[in-house]
PDB file of C-alpha atoms and ligand atoms in Angstrom:
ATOM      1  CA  UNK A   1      22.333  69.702  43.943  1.00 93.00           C
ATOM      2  CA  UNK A   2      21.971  68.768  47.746  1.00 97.00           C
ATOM      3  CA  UNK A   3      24.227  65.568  48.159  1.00 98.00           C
ATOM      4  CA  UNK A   4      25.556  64.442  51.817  1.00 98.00           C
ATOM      5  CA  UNK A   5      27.920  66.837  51.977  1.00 98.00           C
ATOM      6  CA  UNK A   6      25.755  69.944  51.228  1.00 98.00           C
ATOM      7  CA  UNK A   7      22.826  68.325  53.605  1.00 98.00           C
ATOM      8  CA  UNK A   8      25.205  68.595  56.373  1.00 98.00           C
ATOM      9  CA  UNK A   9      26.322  72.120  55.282  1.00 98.00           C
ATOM     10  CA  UNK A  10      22.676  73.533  55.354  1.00 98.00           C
ATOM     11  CA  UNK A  11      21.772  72.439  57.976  1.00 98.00           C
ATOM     12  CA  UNK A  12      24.720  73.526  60.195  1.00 98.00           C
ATOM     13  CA  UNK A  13      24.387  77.066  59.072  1.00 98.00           C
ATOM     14  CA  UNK A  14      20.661  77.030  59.361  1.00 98.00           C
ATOM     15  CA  UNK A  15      20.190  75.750  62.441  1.00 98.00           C
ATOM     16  CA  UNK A  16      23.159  78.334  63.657  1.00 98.00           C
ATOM     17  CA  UNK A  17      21.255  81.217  61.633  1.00 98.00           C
ATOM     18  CA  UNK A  18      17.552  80.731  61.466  1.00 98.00           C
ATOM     19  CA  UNK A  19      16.735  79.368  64.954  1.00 98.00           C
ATOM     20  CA  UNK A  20      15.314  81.654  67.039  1.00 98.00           C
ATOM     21  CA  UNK A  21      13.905  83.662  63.951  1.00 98.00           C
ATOM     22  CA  UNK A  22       9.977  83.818  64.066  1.00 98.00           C
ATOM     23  CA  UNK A  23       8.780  84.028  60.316  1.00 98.00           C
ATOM     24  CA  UNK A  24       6.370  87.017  60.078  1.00 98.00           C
ATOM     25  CA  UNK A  25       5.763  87.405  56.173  1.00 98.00           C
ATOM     26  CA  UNK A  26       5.119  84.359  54.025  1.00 98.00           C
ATOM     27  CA  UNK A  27       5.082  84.777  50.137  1.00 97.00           C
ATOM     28  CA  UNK A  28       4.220  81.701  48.097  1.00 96.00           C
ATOM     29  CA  UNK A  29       5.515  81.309  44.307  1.00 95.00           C
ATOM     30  CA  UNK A  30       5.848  84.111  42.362  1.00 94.00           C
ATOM     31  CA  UNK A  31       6.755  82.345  39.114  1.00 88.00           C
ATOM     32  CA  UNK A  32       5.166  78.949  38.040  1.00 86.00           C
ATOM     33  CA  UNK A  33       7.111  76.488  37.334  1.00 93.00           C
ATOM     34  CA  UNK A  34       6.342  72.873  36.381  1.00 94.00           C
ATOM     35  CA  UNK A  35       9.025  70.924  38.425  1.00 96.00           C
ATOM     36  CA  UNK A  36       8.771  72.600  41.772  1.00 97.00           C
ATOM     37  CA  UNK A  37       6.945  70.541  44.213  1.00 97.00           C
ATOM     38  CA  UNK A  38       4.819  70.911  47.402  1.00 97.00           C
ATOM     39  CA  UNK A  39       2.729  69.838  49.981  1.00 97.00           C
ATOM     40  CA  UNK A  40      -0.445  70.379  48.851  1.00 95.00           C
ATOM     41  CA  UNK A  41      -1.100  73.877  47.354  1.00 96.00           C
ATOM     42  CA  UNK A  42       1.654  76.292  48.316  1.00 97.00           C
ATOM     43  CA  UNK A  43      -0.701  79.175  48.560  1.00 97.00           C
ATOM     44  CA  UNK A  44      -1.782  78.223  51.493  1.00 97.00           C
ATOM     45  CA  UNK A  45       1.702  78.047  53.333  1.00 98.00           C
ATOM     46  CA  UNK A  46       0.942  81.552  54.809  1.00 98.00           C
ATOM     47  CA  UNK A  47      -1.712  80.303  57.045  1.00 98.00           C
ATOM     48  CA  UNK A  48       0.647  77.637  58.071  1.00 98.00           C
ATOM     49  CA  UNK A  49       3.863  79.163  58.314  1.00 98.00           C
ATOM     50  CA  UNK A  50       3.121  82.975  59.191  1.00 98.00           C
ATOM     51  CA  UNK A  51       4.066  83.624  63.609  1.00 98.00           C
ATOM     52  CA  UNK A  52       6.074  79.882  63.469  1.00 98.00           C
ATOM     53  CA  UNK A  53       9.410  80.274  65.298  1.00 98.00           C
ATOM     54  CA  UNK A  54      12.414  78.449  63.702  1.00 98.00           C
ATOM     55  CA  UNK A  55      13.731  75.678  66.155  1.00 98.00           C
ATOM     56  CA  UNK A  56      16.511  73.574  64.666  1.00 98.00           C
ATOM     57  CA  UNK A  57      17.450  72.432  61.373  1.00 98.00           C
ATOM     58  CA  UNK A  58      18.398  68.548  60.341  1.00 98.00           C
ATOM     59  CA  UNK A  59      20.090  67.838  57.326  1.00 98.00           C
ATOM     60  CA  UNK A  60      20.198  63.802  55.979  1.00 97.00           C
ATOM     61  CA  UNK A  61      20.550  62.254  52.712  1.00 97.00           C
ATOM     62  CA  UNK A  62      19.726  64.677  50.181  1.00 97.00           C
ATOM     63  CA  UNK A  63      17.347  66.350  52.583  1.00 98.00           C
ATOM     64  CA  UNK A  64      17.062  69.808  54.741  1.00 98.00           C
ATOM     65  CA  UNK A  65      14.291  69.877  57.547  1.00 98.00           C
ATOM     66  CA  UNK A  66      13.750  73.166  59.085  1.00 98.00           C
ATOM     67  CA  UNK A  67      11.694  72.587  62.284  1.00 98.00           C
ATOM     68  CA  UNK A  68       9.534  75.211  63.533  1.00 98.00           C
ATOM     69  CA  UNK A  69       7.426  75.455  66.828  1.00 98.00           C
ATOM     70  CA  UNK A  70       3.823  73.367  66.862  1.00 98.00           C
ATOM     71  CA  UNK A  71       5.450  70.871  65.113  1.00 98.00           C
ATOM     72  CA  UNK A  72       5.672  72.699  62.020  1.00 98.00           C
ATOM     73  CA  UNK A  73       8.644  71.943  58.917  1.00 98.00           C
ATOM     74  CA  UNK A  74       9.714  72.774  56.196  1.00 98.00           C
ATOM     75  CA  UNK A  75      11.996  70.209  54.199  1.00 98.00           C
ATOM     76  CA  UNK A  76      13.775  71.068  50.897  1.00 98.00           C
ATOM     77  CA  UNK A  77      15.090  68.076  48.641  1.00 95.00           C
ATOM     78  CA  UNK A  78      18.101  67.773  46.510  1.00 94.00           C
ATOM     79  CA  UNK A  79      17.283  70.810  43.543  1.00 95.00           C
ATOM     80  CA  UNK A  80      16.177  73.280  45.586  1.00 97.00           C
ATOM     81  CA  UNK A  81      18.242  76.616  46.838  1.00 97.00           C
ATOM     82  CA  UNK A  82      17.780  78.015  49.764  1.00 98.00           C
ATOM     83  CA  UNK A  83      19.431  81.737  50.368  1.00 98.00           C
ATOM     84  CA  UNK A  84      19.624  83.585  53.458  1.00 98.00           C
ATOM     85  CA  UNK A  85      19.511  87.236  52.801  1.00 98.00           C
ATOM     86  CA  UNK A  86      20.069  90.507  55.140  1.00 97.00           C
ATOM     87  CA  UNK A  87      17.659  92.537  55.672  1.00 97.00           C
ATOM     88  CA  UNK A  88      19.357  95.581  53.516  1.00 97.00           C
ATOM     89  CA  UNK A  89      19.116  93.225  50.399  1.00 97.00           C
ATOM     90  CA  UNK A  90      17.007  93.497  48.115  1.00 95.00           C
ATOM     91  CA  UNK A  91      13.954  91.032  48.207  1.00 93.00           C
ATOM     92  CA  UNK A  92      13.797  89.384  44.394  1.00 92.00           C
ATOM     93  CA  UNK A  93      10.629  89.262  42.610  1.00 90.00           C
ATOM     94  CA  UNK A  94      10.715  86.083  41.377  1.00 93.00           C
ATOM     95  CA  UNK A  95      11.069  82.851  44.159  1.00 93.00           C
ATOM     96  CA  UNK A  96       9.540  79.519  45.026  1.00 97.00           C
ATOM     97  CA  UNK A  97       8.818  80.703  48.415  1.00 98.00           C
ATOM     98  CA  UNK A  98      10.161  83.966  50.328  1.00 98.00           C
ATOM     99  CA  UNK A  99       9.992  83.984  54.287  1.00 98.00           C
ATOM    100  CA  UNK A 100      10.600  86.747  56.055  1.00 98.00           C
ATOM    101  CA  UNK A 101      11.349  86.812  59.829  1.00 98.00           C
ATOM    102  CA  UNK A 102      11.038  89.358  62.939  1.00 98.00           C
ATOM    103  CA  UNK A 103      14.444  91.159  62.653  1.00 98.00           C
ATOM    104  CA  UNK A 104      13.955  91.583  59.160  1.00 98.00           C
ATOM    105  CA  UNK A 105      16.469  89.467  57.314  1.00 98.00           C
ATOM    106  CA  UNK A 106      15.048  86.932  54.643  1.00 98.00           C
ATOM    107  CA  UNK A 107      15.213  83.740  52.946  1.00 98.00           C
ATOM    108  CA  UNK A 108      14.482  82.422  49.227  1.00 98.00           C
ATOM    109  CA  UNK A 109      13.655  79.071  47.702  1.00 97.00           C
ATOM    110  CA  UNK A 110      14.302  79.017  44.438  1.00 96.00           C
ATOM    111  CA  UNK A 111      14.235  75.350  42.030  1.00 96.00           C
ATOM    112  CA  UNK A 112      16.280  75.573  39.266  1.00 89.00           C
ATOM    113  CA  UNK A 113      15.784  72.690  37.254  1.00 93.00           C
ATOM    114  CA  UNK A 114      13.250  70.393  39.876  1.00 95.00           C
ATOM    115  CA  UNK A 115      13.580  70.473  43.412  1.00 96.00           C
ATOM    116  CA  UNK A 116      10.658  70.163  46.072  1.00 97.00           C
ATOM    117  CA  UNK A 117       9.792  72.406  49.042  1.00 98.00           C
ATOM    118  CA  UNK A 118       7.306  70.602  50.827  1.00 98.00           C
ATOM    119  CA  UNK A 119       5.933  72.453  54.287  1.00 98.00           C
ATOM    120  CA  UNK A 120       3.684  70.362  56.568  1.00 98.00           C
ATOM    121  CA  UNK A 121       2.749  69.382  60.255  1.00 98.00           C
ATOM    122  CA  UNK A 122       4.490  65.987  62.365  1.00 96.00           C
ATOM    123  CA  UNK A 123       4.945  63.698  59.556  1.00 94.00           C
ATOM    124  CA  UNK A 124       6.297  63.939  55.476  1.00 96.00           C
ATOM    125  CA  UNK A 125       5.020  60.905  53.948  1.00 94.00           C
ATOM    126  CA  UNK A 126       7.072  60.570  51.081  1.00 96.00           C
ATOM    127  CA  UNK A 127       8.853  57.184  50.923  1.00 95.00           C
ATOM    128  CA  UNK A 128      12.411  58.754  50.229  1.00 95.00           C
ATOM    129  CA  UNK A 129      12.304  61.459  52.738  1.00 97.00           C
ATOM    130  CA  UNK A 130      11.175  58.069  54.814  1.00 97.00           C
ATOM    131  CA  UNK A 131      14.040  56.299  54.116  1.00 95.00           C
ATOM    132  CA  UNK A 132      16.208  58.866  54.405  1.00 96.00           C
ATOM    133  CA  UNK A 133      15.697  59.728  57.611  1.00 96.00           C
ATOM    134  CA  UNK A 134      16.016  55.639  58.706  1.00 95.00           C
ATOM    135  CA  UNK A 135      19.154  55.432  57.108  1.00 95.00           C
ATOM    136  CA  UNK A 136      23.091  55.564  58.588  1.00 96.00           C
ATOM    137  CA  UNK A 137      25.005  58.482  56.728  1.00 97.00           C
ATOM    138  CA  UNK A 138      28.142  57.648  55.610  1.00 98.00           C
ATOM    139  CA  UNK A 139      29.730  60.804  57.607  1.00 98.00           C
ATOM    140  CA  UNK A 140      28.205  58.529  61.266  1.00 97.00           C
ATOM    141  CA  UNK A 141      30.505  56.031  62.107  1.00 97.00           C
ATOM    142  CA  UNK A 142      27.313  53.564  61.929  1.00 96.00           C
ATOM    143  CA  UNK A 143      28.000  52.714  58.392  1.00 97.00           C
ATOM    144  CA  UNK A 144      30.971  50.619  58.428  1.00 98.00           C
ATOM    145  CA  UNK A 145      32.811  48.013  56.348  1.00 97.00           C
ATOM    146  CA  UNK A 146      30.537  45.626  57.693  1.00 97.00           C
ATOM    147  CA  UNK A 147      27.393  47.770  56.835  1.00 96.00           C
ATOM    148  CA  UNK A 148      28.833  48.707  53.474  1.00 97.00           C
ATOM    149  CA  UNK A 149      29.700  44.789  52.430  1.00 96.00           C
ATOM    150  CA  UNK A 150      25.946  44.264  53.260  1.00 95.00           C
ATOM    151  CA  UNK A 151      25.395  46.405  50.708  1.00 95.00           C
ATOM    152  CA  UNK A 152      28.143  45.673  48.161  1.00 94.00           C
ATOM    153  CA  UNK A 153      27.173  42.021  48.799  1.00 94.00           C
ATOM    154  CA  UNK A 154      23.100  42.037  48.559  1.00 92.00           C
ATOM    155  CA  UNK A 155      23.275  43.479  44.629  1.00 92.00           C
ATOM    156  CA  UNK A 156      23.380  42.188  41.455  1.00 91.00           C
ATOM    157  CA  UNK A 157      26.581  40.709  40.155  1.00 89.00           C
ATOM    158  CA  UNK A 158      26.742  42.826  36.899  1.00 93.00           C
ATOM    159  CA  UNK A 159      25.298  45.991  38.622  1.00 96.00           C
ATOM    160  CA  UNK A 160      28.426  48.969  37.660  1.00 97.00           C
ATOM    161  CA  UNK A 161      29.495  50.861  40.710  1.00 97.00           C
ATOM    162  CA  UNK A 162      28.039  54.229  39.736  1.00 97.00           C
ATOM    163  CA  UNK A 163      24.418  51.972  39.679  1.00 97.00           C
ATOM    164  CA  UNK A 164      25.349  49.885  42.833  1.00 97.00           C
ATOM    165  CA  UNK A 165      26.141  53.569  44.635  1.00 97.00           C
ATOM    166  CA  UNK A 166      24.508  56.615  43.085  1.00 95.00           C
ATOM    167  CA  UNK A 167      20.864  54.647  42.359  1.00 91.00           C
ATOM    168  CA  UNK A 168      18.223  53.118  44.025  1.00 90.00           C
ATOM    169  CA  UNK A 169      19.372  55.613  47.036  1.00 90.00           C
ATOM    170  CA  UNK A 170      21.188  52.531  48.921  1.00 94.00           C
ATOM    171  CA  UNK A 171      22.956  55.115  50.773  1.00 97.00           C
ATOM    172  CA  UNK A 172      20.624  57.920  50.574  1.00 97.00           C
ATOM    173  CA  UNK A 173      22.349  61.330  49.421  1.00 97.00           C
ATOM    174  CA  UNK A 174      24.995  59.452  47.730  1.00 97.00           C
ATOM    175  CA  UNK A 175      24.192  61.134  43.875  1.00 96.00           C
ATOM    176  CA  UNK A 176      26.224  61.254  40.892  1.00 96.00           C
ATOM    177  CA  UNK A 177      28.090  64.036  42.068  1.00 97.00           C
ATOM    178  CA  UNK A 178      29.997  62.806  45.269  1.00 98.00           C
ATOM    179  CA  UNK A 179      30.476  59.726  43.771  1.00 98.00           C
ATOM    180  CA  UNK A 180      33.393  61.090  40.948  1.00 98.00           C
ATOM    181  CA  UNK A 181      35.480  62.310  43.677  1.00 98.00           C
ATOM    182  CA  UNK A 182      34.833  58.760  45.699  1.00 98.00           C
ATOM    183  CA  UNK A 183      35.796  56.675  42.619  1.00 98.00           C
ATOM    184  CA  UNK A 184      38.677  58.990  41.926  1.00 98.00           C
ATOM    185  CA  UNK A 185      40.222  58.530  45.072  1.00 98.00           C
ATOM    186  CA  UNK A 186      39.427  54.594  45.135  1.00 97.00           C
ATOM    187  CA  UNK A 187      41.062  54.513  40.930  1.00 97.00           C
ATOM    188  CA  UNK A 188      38.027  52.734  39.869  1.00 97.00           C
ATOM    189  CA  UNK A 189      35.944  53.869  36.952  1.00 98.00           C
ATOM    190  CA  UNK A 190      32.697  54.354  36.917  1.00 97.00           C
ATOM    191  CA  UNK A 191      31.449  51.930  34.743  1.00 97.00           C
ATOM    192  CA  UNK A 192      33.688  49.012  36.128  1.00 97.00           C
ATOM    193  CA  UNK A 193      30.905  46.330  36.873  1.00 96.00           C
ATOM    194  CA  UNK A 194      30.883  45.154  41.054  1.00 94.00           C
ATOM    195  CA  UNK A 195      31.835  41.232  40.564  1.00 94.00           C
ATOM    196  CA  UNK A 196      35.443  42.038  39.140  1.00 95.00           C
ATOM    197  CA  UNK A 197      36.371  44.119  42.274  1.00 95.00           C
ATOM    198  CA  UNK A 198      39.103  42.074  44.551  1.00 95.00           C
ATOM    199  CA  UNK A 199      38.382  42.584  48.167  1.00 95.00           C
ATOM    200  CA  UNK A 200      41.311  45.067  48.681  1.00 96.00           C
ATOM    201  CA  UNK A 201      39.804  47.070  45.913  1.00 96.00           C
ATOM    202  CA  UNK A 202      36.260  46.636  47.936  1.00 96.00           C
ATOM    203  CA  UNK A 203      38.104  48.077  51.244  1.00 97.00           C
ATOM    204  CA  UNK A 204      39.400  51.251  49.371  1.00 97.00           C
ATOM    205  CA  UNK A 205      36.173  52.050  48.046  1.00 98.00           C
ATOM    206  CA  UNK A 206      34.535  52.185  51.328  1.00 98.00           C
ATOM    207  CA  UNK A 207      37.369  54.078  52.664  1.00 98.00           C
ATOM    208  CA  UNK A 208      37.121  56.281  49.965  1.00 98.00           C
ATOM    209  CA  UNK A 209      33.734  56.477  50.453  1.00 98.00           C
ATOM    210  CA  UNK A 210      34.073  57.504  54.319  1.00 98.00           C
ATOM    211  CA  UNK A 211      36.912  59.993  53.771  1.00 98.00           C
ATOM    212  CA  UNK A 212      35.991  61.633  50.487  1.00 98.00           C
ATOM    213  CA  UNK A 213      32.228  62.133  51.998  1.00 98.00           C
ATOM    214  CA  UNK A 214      33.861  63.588  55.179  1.00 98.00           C
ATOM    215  CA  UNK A 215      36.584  65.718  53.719  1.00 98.00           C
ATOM    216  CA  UNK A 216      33.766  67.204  51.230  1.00 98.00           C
ATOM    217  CA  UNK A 217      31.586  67.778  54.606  1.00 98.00           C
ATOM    218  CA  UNK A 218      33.891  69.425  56.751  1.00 98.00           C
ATOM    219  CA  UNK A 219      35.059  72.185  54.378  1.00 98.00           C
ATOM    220  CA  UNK A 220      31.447  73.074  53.925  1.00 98.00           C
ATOM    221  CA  UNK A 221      30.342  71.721  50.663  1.00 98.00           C
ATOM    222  CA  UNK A 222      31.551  71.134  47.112  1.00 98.00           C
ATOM    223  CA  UNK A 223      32.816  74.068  45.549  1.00 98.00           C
ATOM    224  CA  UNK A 224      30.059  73.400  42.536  1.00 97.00           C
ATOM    225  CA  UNK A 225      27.207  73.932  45.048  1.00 97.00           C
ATOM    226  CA  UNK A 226      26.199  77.084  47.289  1.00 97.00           C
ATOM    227  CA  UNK A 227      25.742  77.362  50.817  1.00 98.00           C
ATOM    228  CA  UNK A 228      23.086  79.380  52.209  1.00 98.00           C
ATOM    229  CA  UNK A 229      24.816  82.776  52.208  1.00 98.00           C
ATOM    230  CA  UNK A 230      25.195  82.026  48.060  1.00 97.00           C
ATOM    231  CA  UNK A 231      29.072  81.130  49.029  1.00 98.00           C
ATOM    232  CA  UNK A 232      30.942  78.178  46.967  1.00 98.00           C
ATOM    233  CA  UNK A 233      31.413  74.859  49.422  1.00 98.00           C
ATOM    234  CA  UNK A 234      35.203  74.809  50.210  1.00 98.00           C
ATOM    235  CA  UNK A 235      35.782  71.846  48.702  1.00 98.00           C
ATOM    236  CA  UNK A 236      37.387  71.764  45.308  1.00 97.00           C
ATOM    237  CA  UNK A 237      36.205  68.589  43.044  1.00 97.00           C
ATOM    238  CA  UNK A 238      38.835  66.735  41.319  1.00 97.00           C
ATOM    239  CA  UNK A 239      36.098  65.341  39.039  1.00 97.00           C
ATOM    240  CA  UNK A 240      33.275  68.005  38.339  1.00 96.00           C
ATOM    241  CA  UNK A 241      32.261  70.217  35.473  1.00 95.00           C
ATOM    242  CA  UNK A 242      34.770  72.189  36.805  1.00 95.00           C
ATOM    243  CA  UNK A 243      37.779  69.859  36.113  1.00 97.00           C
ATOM    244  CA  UNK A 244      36.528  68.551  32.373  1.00 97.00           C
ATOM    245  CA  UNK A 245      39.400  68.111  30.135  1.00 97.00           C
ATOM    246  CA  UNK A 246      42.053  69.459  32.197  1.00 97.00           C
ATOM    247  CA  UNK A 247      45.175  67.837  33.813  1.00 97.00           C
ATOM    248  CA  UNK A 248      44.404  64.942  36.060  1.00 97.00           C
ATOM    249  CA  UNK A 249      46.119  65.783  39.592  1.00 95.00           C
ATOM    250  CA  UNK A 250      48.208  62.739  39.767  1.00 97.00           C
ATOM    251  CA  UNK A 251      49.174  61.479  36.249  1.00 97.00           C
ATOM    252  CA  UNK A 252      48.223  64.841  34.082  1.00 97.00           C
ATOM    253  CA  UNK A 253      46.148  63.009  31.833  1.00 97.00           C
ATOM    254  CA  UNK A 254      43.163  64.828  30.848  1.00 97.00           C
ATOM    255  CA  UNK A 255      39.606  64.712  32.521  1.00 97.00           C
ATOM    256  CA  UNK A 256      36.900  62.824  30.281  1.00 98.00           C
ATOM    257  CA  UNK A 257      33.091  63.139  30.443  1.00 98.00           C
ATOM    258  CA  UNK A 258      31.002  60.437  29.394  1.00 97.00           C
ATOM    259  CA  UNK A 259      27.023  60.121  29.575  1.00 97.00           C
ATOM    260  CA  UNK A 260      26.287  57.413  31.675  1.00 97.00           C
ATOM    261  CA  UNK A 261      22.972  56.141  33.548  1.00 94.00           C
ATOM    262  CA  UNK A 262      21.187  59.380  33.354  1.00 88.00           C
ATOM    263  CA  UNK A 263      24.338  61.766  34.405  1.00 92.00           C
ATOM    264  CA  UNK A 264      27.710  62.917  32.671  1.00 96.00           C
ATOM    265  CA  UNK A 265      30.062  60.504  34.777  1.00 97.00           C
ATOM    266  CA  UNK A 266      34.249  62.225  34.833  1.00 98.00           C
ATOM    267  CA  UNK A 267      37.196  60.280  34.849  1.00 98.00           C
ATOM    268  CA  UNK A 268      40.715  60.315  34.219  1.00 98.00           C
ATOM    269  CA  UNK A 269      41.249  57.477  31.876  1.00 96.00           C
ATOM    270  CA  UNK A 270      44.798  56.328  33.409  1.00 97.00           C
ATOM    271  CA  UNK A 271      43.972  56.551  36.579  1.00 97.00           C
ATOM    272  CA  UNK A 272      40.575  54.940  37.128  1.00 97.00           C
ATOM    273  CA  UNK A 273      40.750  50.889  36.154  1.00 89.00           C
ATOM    274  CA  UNK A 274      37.400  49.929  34.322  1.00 91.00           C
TER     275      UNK A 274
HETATM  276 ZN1   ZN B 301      45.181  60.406  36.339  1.00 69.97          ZN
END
């Protein structure tokens, strides 16, 4: 899934990859599927993407815009992968969307479980793409303490801190999956509830928060997700699917996995004070 971290990623390597590319071919879904979501119908994306030049690419919250000339983009949300392929590769026969540019290289959108891919002209009107894009990220040195005790301090009293951080997009691209690594480093579990914190307990979070978020971003992604060559991000989770029942780093106690508020939360049980 496309969290902060991954946002950033994309974006980086398609803005260093795709601009410049004009998109020459345009093949719209080859495979139905029920959770893959567009602007409008998808079949006619050709007439509106086929001789657009790639300009830059802007990655924020779970989001990746592509902007192309006359005002043209292409945004992808947080289920959606997005491949870039040489042109030697094989094109697949199955795909969301397949674009192919002037020198002949290639890229696929594929949704694996829901994920959007939503082409249009000027404006997205979708409230969380919206919202997104208004928001501070956590990896701009906009959201500080202050910003973040705003945050902490406008909620609920009994709200947990996976609900206070990884609903309700507060900090948009914040999901369930950053946010094991954040609480990790912090030693808070996941279902602690937000009025028992102290405020020293408060101020690691948010520097958790910051650093974890960062840390994740600048070695190009978690290494659960895939950048847009198909490479594992650089980072290596301490709390993923990856790390379930094996030896916590610090104390050696083993990972747990709990369903909690729609998503398998991890945590080592000594560590991480509920
Ligand atoms: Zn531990």
């Amino acid at each position: 899934m496309i969290e902060i971290p991954e946002s950033k990623t994309l974006s980086l390597q398609a803005g260093n990859n795709l601009a410049g590319k004009r998109i020459t071919v345009v093949t719209p879904p080859t495979s139905p599927h029920k959770y893959a979501f567009f602007c409008g119908d998808p079949g006619e994306y050709p007439d509106l993407l086929k001789g657009r030049k790639i300009q830059s690419a802007e990655g924020h919250g779970m989001f990746v815009d592509i902007h192309c000339d006359e005002n043209v983009c292409i945004t992808i949300g947080d289920g959606t992968n997005i491949r870039l392929c040489n042109p030697s590769e094989k094109r697949p026969a199955k795909n969301q969307l397949l674009l192919v540019f002037d020198d002949g290289s290639f890229v696929t959108f594929n949704v694996a479980m829901y994920g959007g891919i939503w082409a249009y002209i000027d404006t997205f009107d979708n409230p969380y793409h919206q919202g997104s894009l208004k928001s501070i990220s956590p990896l701009n040195d906009g959201l500080d303490e202050f910003y973040f005790d705003n945050i902490f301090n406008s909620t609920l009293k009994n709200l947990s801190v996976k609900a206070l951080l990884a609903t309700e997009q507060r900090i948009p691209g914040l999901g369930n999956g950053v946010l094991q690594d954040i609480l990790f480093h912090a030693r808070i579990h996941p279902r602690r509830k937000k009025a028992t914190f102290s405020d020293s307990e408060k101020a690691d979070l948010f520097q958790s928060l910051k650093s974890t978020l960062k840390k994740m971003a600048d070695m190009g992604g978690r290494d659960t997700e895939k950048d847009l060559f198909g490479h594992f991000g650089g980072y290596s989770t301490l709390l993923s699917k990856k790390t379930v029942n094996k030896p916590c780093s610090v104390c050696g106690n083993l990972i747990k996995k709990e369903a909690y508020l729609g998503g398998s939360v991890y945590f080592c049980p000594s560590c991480q004070t509920l």
